[in-house]
N, CA, C and O atoms as a Tinker XYZ file with bonds, in Angstrom:
   408  protein
     1  N    144.417000   30.599000  134.220000    73     2
     2  CA   145.035000   31.757000  133.587000    64     1     3
     3  C    146.456000   31.398000  133.169000    63     2     4     5
     4  O    147.006000   30.416000  133.665000    81     3
     5  N    147.053000   32.158000  132.282000    73     3     6
     6  CA   148.407000   31.854000  131.820000    64     5     7
     7  C    149.460000   31.870000  132.937000    63     6     8     9
     8  O    150.479000   31.188000  132.830000    81     7
     9  N    149.227000   32.629000  133.992000    73     7    10
    10  CA   150.218000   32.714000  135.067000    64     9    11
    11  C    149.963000   31.732000  136.201000    63    10    12    13
    12  O    150.715000   31.716000  137.175000    81    11
    13  N    148.929000   30.922000  136.098000    73    11    14
    14  CA   148.642000   29.931000  137.141000    64    13    15
    15  C    149.830000   28.989000  137.277000    63    14    16    17
    16  O    150.382000   28.520000  136.281000    81    15
    17  N    150.214000   28.721000  138.509000    73    15    18
    18  CA   151.316000   27.804000  138.756000    64    17    19
    19  C    152.691000   28.441000  138.736000    63    18    20    21
    20  O    153.679000   27.764000  139.019000    81    19
    21  N    152.786000   29.718000  138.412000    73    19    22
    22  CA   154.093000   30.376000  138.430000    64    21    23
    23  C    154.454000   30.772000  139.855000    63    22    24    25
    24  O    153.591000   30.855000  140.729000    81    23
    25  N    155.728000   31.013000  140.074000    73    23    26
    26  CA   156.196000   31.421000  141.405000    64    25    27
    27  C    155.598000   32.783000  141.757000    63    26    28    29
    28  O    155.456000   33.642000  140.888000    81    27
    29  N    155.249000   32.979000  143.027000    73    27    30
    30  CA   154.704000   34.278000  143.436000    64    29    31
    31  C    155.729000   35.396000  143.207000    63    30    32    33
    32  O    156.936000   35.186000  143.326000    81    31
    33  N    155.227000   36.564000  142.881000    73    31    34
    34  CA   156.076000   37.732000  142.688000    64    33    35
    35  C    156.629000   38.171000  144.036000    63    34    36    37
    36  O    155.914000   38.164000  145.038000    81    35
    37  N    157.890000   38.549000  144.060000    73    35    38
    38  CA   158.500000   39.055000  145.284000    64    37    39
    39  C    157.722000   40.287000  145.752000    63    38    40    41
    40  O    157.480000   41.191000  144.952000    81    39
    41  N    157.323000   40.345000  147.028000    73    39    42
    42  CA   156.522000   41.476000  147.510000    64    41    43
    43  C    157.170000   42.841000  147.265000    63    42    44    45
    44  O    156.480000   43.791000  146.895000    81    43
    45  N    158.477000   42.950000  147.466000    73    43    46
    46  CA   159.131000   44.242000  147.236000    64    45    47
    47  C    159.141000   44.611000  145.758000    63    46    48    49
    48  O    159.042000   45.790000  145.418000    81    47
    49  N    159.258000   43.627000  144.881000    73    47    50
    50  CA   159.180000   43.896000  143.442000    64    49    51
    51  C    157.785000   44.406000  143.073000    63    50    52    53
    52  O    157.650000   45.316000  142.255000    81    51
    53  N    156.757000   43.822000  143.675000    73    51    54
    54  CA   155.386000   44.272000  143.441000    64    53    55
    55  C    155.215000   45.721000  143.895000    63    54    56    57
    56  O    154.626000   46.532000  143.180000    81    55
    57  N    155.726000   46.043000  145.074000    73    55    58
    58  CA   155.613000   47.401000  145.614000    64    57    59
    59  C    156.397000   48.385000  144.752000    63    58    60    61
    60  O    155.937000   49.502000  144.517000    81    59
    61  N    157.577000   47.981000  144.276000    73    59    62
    62  CA   158.349000   48.845000  143.367000    64    61    63
    63  C    157.572000   49.101000  142.078000    63    62    64    65
    64  O    157.623000   50.200000  141.526000    81    63
    65  N    156.856000   48.089000  141.600000    73    63    66
    66  CA   156.047000   48.254000  140.389000    64    65    67
    67  C    154.959000   49.300000  140.607000    63    66    68    69
    68  O    154.688000   50.110000  139.720000    81    67
    69  N    154.333000   49.285000  141.783000    73    67    70
    70  CA   153.329000   50.301000  142.130000    64    69    71
    71  C    153.975000   51.684000  142.104000    63    70    72    73
    72  O    153.408000   52.625000  141.548000    81    71
    73  N    155.160000   51.809000  142.705000    73    71    74
    74  CA   155.851000   53.102000  142.756000    64    73    75
    75  C    156.195000   53.601000  141.353000    63    74    76    77
    76  O    156.027000   54.785000  141.061000    81    75
    77  N    156.670000   52.718000  140.492000    73    75    78
    78  CA   157.001000   53.108000  139.118000    64    77    79
    79  C    155.743000   53.540000  138.370000    63    78    80    81
    80  O    155.771000   54.509000  137.610000    81    79
    81  N    154.645000   52.827000  138.582000    73    79    82
    82  CA   153.381000   53.216000  137.946000    64    81    83
    83  C    152.971000   54.615000  138.392000    63    82    84    85
    84  O    152.537000   55.420000  137.568000    81    83
    85  N    153.100000   54.914000  139.669000    73    83    86
    86  CA   152.725000   56.237000  140.182000    64    85    87
    87  C    153.625000   57.319000  139.587000    63    86    88    89
    88  O    153.140000   58.380000  139.196000    81    87
    89  N    154.930000   57.058000  139.515000    73    87    90
    90  CA   155.872000   58.052000  138.987000    64    89    91
    91  C    155.629000   58.297000  137.501000    63    90    92    93
    92  O    155.620000   59.443000  137.052000    81    91
    93  N    155.433000   57.233000  136.744000    73    91    94
    94  CA   155.290000   57.382000  135.295000    64    93    95
    95  C    153.894000   57.813000  134.860000    63    94    96    97
    96  O    153.718000   58.348000  133.765000    81    95
    97  N    152.901000   57.579000  135.721000    73    95    98
    98  CA   151.516000   57.956000  135.397000    64    97    99
    99  C    150.907000   58.676000  136.602000    63    98   100   101
   100  O    150.029000   58.123000  137.265000    81    99
   101  N    151.353000   59.887000  136.893000    73    99   102
   102  CA   150.955000   60.558000  138.136000    64   101   103
   103  C    149.457000   60.801000  138.289000    63   102   104   105
   104  O    148.984000   60.951000  139.416000    81   103
   105  N    148.703000   60.846000  137.213000    73   103   106
   106  CA   147.259000   61.106000  137.318000    64   105   107
   107  C    146.410000   59.841000  137.222000    63   106   108   109
   108  O    145.183000   59.911000  137.283000    81   107
   109  N    147.051000   58.698000  137.072000    73   107   110
   110  CA   146.318000   57.435000  136.892000    64   109   111
   111  C    145.788000   56.901000  138.214000    63   110   112   113
   112  O    146.305000   57.211000  139.287000    81   111
   113  N    144.734000   56.084000  138.105000    73   111   114
   114  CA   144.281000   55.320000  139.263000    64   113   115
   115  C    145.122000   54.048000  139.289000    63   114   116   117
   116  O    145.016000   53.203000  138.400000    81   115
   117  N    145.946000   53.923000  140.304000    73   115   118
   118  CA   146.745000   52.714000  140.488000    64   117   119
   119  C    145.975000   51.876000  141.495000    63   118   120   121
   120  O    145.984000   52.161000  142.692000    81   119
   121  N    145.321000   50.857000  141.007000    73   119   122
   122  CA   144.307000   50.139000  141.779000    64   121   123
   123  C    144.803000   48.774000  142.259000    63   122   124   125
   124  O    145.411000   48.014000  141.505000    81   123
   125  N    144.529000   48.487000  143.519000    73   123   126
   126  CA   144.728000   47.139000  144.053000    64   125   127
   127  C    143.405000   46.406000  143.896000    63   126   128   129
   128  O    142.350000   46.948000  144.226000    81   127
   129  N    143.454000   45.192000  143.399000    73   127   130
   130  CA   142.192000   44.466000  143.216000    64   129   131
   131  C    142.384000   42.987000  143.514000    63   130   132   133
   132  O    142.684000   42.622000  144.650000    81   131
   133  N    142.219000   42.140000  142.525000    73   131   134
   134  CA   142.257000   40.691000  142.746000    64   133   135
   135  C    143.573000   40.273000  143.390000    63   134   136   137
   136  O    144.643000   40.764000  143.030000    81   135
   137  N    143.473000   39.367000  144.338000    73   135   138
   138  CA   144.665000   38.872000  145.010000    64   137   139
   139  C    144.985000   39.553000  146.318000    63   138   140   141
   140  O    145.883000   39.117000  147.038000    81   139
   141  N    144.255000   40.633000  146.646000    73   139   142
   142  CA   144.546000   41.336000  147.903000    64   141   143
   143  C    144.319000   40.457000  149.117000    63   142   144   145
   144  O    144.970000   40.642000  150.145000    81   143
   145  N    143.407000   39.506000  149.013000    73   143   146
   146  CA   143.129000   38.638000  150.154000    64   145   147
   147  C    144.356000   37.816000  150.537000    63   146   148   149
   148  O    144.493000   37.402000  151.688000    81   147
   149  N    145.240000   37.579000  149.585000    73   147   150
   150  CA   146.459000   36.826000  149.860000    64   149   151
   151  C    147.607000   37.723000  150.309000    63   150   152   153
   152  O    148.653000   37.220000  150.716000    81   151
   153  N    147.433000   39.034000  150.242000    73   151   154
   154  CA   148.480000   39.973000  150.663000    64   153   155
   155  C    148.348000   40.284000  152.144000    63   154   156   157
   156  O    147.245000   40.549000  152.623000    81   155
   157  N    149.457000   40.255000  152.877000    73   155   158
   158  CA   149.378000   40.716000  154.267000    64   157   159
   159  C    149.028000   42.210000  154.306000    63   158   160   161
   160  O    149.285000   42.938000  153.346000    81   159
   161  N    148.452000   42.651000  155.401000    73   159   162
   162  CA   148.092000   44.073000  155.524000    64   161   163
   163  C    149.308000   44.969000  155.363000    63   162   164   165
   164  O    149.200000   46.061000  154.805000    81   163
   165  N    150.471000   44.526000  155.846000    73   163   166
   166  CA   151.678000   45.351000  155.719000    64   165   167
   167  C    152.029000   45.578000  154.258000    63   166   168   169
   168  O    152.458000   46.672000  153.892000    81   167
   169  N    151.856000   44.574000  153.423000    73   167   170
   170  CA   152.144000   44.732000  151.995000    64   169   171
   171  C    151.141000   45.677000  151.345000    63   170   172   173
   172  O    151.520000   46.524000  150.536000    81   171
   173  N    149.862000   45.537000  151.695000    73   171   174
   174  CA   148.860000   46.454000  151.155000    64   173   175
   175  C    149.170000   47.886000  151.591000    63   174   176   177
   176  O    149.043000   48.820000  150.800000    81   175
   177  N    149.574000   48.055000  152.843000    73   175   178
   178  CA   149.912000   49.389000  153.347000    64   177   179
   179  C    151.070000   49.977000  152.555000    63   178   180   181
   180  O    151.023000   51.143000  152.162000    81   179
   181  N    152.106000   49.183000  152.316000    73   179   182
   182  CA   153.245000   49.674000  151.536000    64   181   183
   183  C    152.841000   50.006000  150.107000    63   182   184   185
   184  O    153.380000   50.943000  149.519000    81   183
   185  N    151.907000   49.259000  149.542000    73   183   186
   186  CA   151.418000   49.573000  148.193000    64   185   187
   187  C    150.765000   50.951000  148.166000    63   186   188   189
   188  O    151.001000   51.732000  147.244000    81   187
   189  N    149.943000   51.256000  149.174000    73   187   190
   190  CA   149.312000   52.578000  149.224000    64   189   191
   191  C    150.349000   53.665000  149.445000    63   190   192   193
   192  O    150.265000   54.732000  148.837000    81   191
   193  N    151.320000   53.412000  150.300000    73   191   194
   194  CA   152.362000   54.409000  150.546000    64   193   195
   195  C    153.258000   54.597000  149.326000    63   194   196   197
   196  O    153.835000   55.668000  149.142000    81   195
   197  N    153.378000   53.562000  148.491000    73   195   198
   198  CA   154.189000   53.639000  147.277000    64   197   199
   199  C    153.449000   54.303000  146.124000    63   198   200   201
   200  O    154.070000   54.678000  145.130000    81   199
   201  N    152.118000   54.457000  146.240000    73   199   202
   202  CA   151.406000   55.161000  145.185000    64   201   203
   203  C    150.063000   54.604000  144.773000    63   202   204   205
   204  O    149.361000   55.245000  143.992000    81   203
   205  N    149.674000   53.437000  145.262000    73   203   206
   206  CA   148.326000   52.942000  144.941000    64   205   207
   207  C    147.312000   53.912000  145.535000    63   206   208   209
   208  O    147.498000   54.396000  146.652000    81   207
   209  N    146.248000   54.197000  144.801000    73   207   210
   210  CA   145.264000   55.162000  145.285000    64   209   211
   211  C    143.824000   54.713000  145.056000    63   210   212   213
   212  O    142.894000   55.517000  145.119000    81   211
   213  N    143.655000   53.428000  144.790000    73   211   214
   214  CA   142.316000   52.936000  144.513000    64   213   215
   215  C    142.268000   51.443000  144.802000    63   214   216   217
   216  O    143.281000   50.749000  144.712000    81   215
   217  N    141.086000   50.958000  145.150000    73   215   218
   218  CA   140.915000   49.523000  145.364000    64   217   219
   219  C    139.503000   49.112000  144.995000    63   218   220   221
   220  O    138.568000   49.909000  145.065000    81   219
   221  N    139.364000   47.861000  144.604000    73   219   222
   222  CA   138.052000   47.249000  144.475000    64   221   223
   223  C    137.775000   46.543000  145.780000    63   222   224   225
   224  O    138.667000   45.921000  146.358000    81   223
   225  N    136.547000   46.634000  146.248000    73   223   226
   226  CA   136.184000   45.809000  147.393000    64   225   227
   227  C    134.765000   45.329000  147.219000    63   226   228   229
   228  O    133.985000   45.895000  146.453000    81   227
   229  N    134.449000   44.294000  147.931000    73   227   230
   230  CA   133.156000   43.638000  147.833000    64   229   231
   231  C    133.366000   42.153000  148.026000    63   230   232   233
   232  O    134.483000   41.717000  148.303000    81   231
   233  N    132.319000   41.377000  147.886000    73   231   234
   234  CA   132.428000   39.940000  148.123000    64   233   235
   235  C    133.359000   39.249000  147.142000    63   234   236   237
   236  O    134.135000   38.374000  147.526000    81   235
   237  N    133.284000   39.639000  145.878000    73   235   238
   238  CA   134.027000   38.914000  144.862000    64   237   239
   239  C    134.361000   39.828000  143.694000    63   238   240   241
   240  O    133.557000   40.676000  143.304000    81   239
   241  N    135.557000   39.648000  143.138000    73   239   242
   242  CA   135.959000   40.359000  141.935000    64   241   243
   243  C    136.163000   39.294000  140.863000    63   242   244   245
   244  O    137.138000   38.545000  140.905000    81   243
   245  N    135.259000   39.229000  139.921000    73   243   246
   246  CA   135.234000   38.161000  138.918000    64   245   247
   247  C    135.192000   36.810000  139.621000    63   246   248   249
   248  O    134.126000   36.395000  140.075000    81   247
   249  N    136.312000   36.117000  139.723000    73   247   250
   250  CA   136.319000   34.801000  140.372000    64   249   251
   251  C    137.152000   34.779000  141.642000    63   250   252   253
   252  O    137.295000   33.725000  142.262000    81   251
   253  N    137.703000   35.916000  142.043000    73   251   254
   254  CA   138.605000   35.980000  143.190000    64   253   255
   255  C    137.931000   36.672000  144.359000    63   254   256   257
   256  O    137.292000   37.710000  144.187000    81   255
   257  N    138.068000   36.105000  145.538000    73   255   258
   258  CA   137.508000   36.726000  146.740000    64   257   259
   259  C    138.262000   38.000000  147.077000    63   258   260   261
   260  O    139.442000   38.138000  146.756000    81   259
   261  N    137.583000   38.917000  147.717000    73   259   262
   262  CA   138.186000   40.150000  148.211000    64   261   263
   263  C    138.047000   40.184000  149.723000    63   262   264   265
   264  O    137.138000   39.560000  150.271000    81   263
   265  N    138.940000   40.910000  150.414000    73   263   266
   266  CA   138.780000   41.057000  151.864000    64   265   267
   267  C    137.463000   41.752000  152.190000    63   266   268   269
   268  O    136.883000   42.430000  151.342000    81   267
   269  N    137.004000   41.580000  153.408000    73   267   270
   270  CA   135.765000   42.228000  153.822000    64   269   271
   271  C    135.951000   43.739000  153.837000    63   270   272   273
   272  O    137.033000   44.239000  154.146000    81   271
   273  N    134.898000   44.453000  153.505000    73   271   274
   274  CA   134.951000   45.912000  153.441000    64   273   275
   275  C    135.362000   46.515000  154.776000    63   274   276   277
   276  O    136.110000   47.492000  154.802000    81   275
   277  N    134.891000   45.955000  155.883000    73   275   278
   278  CA   135.235000   46.501000  157.200000    64   277   279
   279  C    136.731000   46.390000  157.455000    63   278   280   281
   280  O    137.338000   47.294000  158.030000    81   279
   281  N    137.318000   45.290000  157.030000    73   279   282
   282  CA   138.759000   45.085000  157.195000    64   281   283
   283  C    139.531000   46.111000  156.364000    63   282   284   285
   284  O    140.534000   46.660000  156.819000    81   283
   285  N    139.052000   46.365000  155.139000    73   283   286
   286  CA   139.684000   47.371000  154.283000    64   285   287
   287  C    139.612000   48.750000  154.921000    63   286   288   289
   288  O    140.613000   49.464000  154.982000    81   287
   289  N    138.438000   49.120000  155.393000    73   287   290
   290  CA   138.268000   50.442000  156.004000    64   289   291
   291  C    139.137000   50.593000  157.244000    63   290   292   293
   292  O    139.688000   51.668000  157.482000    81   291
   293  N    139.269000   49.532000  158.041000    73   291   294
   294  CA   140.111000   49.588000  159.238000    64   293   295
   295  C    141.573000   49.809000  158.859000    63   294   296   297
   296  O    142.271000   50.588000  159.508000    81   295
   297  N    142.036000   49.133000  157.820000    73   295   298
   298  CA   143.415000   49.319000  157.368000    64   297   299
   299  C    143.635000   50.749000  156.899000    63   298   300   301
   300  O    144.617000   51.384000  157.282000    81   299
   301  N    142.729000   51.256000  156.076000    73   299   302
   302  CA   142.880000   52.617000  155.561000    64   301   303
   303  C    142.824000   53.643000  156.685000    63   302   304   305
   304  O    143.541000   54.643000  156.650000    81   303
   305  N    141.984000   53.402000  157.674000    73   303   306
   306  CA   141.904000   54.311000  158.819000    64   305   307
   307  C    143.232000   54.325000  159.572000    63   306   308   309
   308  O    143.713000   55.387000  159.969000    81   307
   309  N    143.826000   53.142000  159.768000    73   307   310
   310  CA   145.121000   53.072000  160.448000    64   309   311
   311  C    146.211000   53.781000  159.657000    63   310   312   313
   312  O    147.174000   54.283000  160.237000    81   311
   313  N    146.068000   53.825000  158.334000    73   311   314
   314  CA   147.038000   54.510000  157.483000    64   313   315
   315  C    146.769000   56.007000  157.385000    63   314   316   317
   316  O    147.534000   56.736000  156.752000    81   315
   317  N    145.686000   56.470000  158.009000    73   315   318
   318  CA   145.337000   57.885000  157.933000    64   317   319
   319  C    144.779000   58.280000  156.583000    63   318   320   321
   320  O    144.906000   59.431000  156.167000    81   319
   321  N    144.163000   57.332000  155.894000    73   319   322
   322  CA   143.600000   57.588000  154.570000    64   321   323
   323  C    142.088000   57.613000  154.662000    63   322   324   325
   324  O    141.498000   57.062000  155.593000    81   323
   325  N    141.469000   58.257000  153.687000    73   323   326
   326  CA   140.010000   58.283000  153.633000    64   325   327
   327  C    139.582000   57.770000  152.266000    63   326   328   329
   328  O    140.375000   57.761000  151.325000    81   327
   329  N    138.341000   57.348000  152.158000    73   327   330
   330  CA   137.830000   56.787000  150.908000    64   329   331
   331  C    136.670000   57.605000  150.384000    63   330   332   333
   332  O    135.877000   58.164000  151.141000    81   331
   333  N    136.596000   57.657000  149.077000    73   331   334
   334  CA   135.462000   58.275000  148.400000    64   333   335
   335  C    134.941000   57.246000  147.414000    63   334   336   337
   336  O    135.630000   56.914000  146.449000    81   335
   337  N    133.743000   56.739000  147.635000    73   335   338
   338  CA   133.183000   55.734000  146.734000    64   337   339
   339  C    132.893000   56.360000  145.382000    63   338   340   341
   340  O    132.303000   57.436000  145.286000    81   339
   341  N    133.310000   55.680000  144.370000    73   339   342
   342  CA   133.141000   56.135000  142.991000    64   341   343
   343  C    132.207000   55.137000  142.316000    63   342   344   345
   344  O    132.646000   54.306000  141.520000    81   343
   345  N    130.908000   55.224000  142.638000    73   343   346
   346  CA   129.961000   54.211000  142.170000    64   345   347
   347  C    129.831000   54.171000  140.653000    63   346   348   349
   348  O    129.430000   53.147000  140.100000    81   347
   349  N    130.155000   55.237000  139.985000    73   347   350
   350  CA   130.069000   55.244000  138.530000    64   349   351
   351  C    131.040000   54.287000  137.869000    63   350   352   353
   352  O    130.847000   53.906000  136.715000    81   351
   353  N    132.091000   53.891000  138.593000    73   351   354
   354  CA   133.067000   52.978000  138.029000    64   353   355
   355  C    132.746000   51.519000  138.320000    63   354   356   357
   356  O    133.334000   50.626000  137.709000    81   355
   357  N    131.831000   51.264000  139.234000    73   355   358
   358  CA   131.515000   49.885000  139.605000    64   357   359
   359  C    130.782000   49.197000  138.465000    63   358   360   361
   360  O    129.936000   49.799000  137.805000    81   359
   361  N    131.111000   47.940000  138.242000    73   359   362
   362  CA   130.469000   47.197000  137.161000    64   361   363
   363  C    129.188000   46.529000  137.615000    63   362   364   365
   364  O    128.344000   46.191000  136.785000    81   363
   365  N    129.024000   46.332000  138.909000    73   363   366
   366  CA   127.785000   45.770000  139.431000    64   365   367
   367  C    127.611000   46.244000  140.867000    63   366   368   369
   368  O    128.514000   46.846000  141.447000    81   367
   369  N    126.449000   45.967000  141.430000    73   367   370
   370  CA   126.139000   46.464000  142.772000    64   369   371
   371  C    127.007000   45.827000  143.846000    63   370   372   373
   372  O    127.208000   46.433000  144.899000    81   371
   373  N    127.528000   44.623000  143.618000    73   371   374
   374  CA   128.306000   43.927000  144.646000    64   373   375
   375  C    129.747000   44.408000  144.715000    63   374   376   377
   376  O    130.419000   44.183000  145.721000    81   375
   377  N    130.235000   45.060000  143.675000    73   375   378
   378  CA   131.623000   45.510000  143.637000    64   377   379
   379  C    131.650000   47.024000  143.667000    63   378   380   381
   380  O    130.980000   47.683000  142.872000    81   379
   381  N    132.416000   47.565000  144.575000    73   379   382
   382  CA   132.551000   49.010000  144.681000    64   381   383
   383  C    134.001000   49.378000  144.415000    63   382   384   385
   384  O    134.903000   48.570000  144.635000    81   383
   385  N    134.222000   50.591000  143.946000    73   383   386
   386  CA   135.562000   51.101000  143.736000    64   385   387
   387  C    135.804000   52.156000  144.788000    63   386   388   389
   388  O    134.979000   53.049000  144.979000    81   387
   389  N    136.908000   52.064000  145.460000    73   387   390
   390  CA   137.265000   53.069000  146.449000    64   389   391
   391  C    138.461000   53.852000  145.938000    63   390   392   393
   392  O    139.455000   53.267000  145.506000    81   391
   393  N    138.368000   55.159000  145.984000    73   391   394
   394  CA   139.493000   56.032000  145.710000    64   393   395
   395  C    140.046000   56.444000  147.057000    63   394   396   397
   396  O    139.314000   56.972000  147.893000    81   395
   397  N    141.313000   56.214000  147.275000    73   395   398
   398  CA   141.906000   56.419000  148.589000    64   397   399
   399  C    142.879000   57.583000  148.540000    63   398   400   401
   400  O    143.738000   57.653000  147.661000    81   399
   401  N    142.738000   58.490000  149.486000    73   399   402
   402  CA   143.617000   59.649000  149.538000    64   401   403
   403  C    144.087000   59.869000  150.959000    63   402   404   405
   404  O    143.486000   59.382000  151.916000    81   403
   405  N    145.168000   60.609000  151.078000    73   403   406
   406  CA   145.707000   60.958000  152.406000    64   405   407
   407  C    144.995000   62.175000  152.922000    63   406   408
   408  O    145.290000   62.642000  154.023000    81   407
């Protein structure tokens, strides 16, 4: 990809980007997807607290691995969030979209 080999984005800058997306697009699905496996749980938690409200989960998203669904559910449970599967948005049976709410 064009960004391969570039320096990783500062985690706080990434979280601020999520917050700006939520503020500027209050009704949008701000989704965490590819690359979550490389994010610590604390960073994912801050992303949800900053305004992310959706995630892809499953074995693989295009060419990138995703965390295990059980691990995702455990994190969301610890955050006091619940999930509603939105199967109509999934592109295949192996990938599910989760809408996360408080």
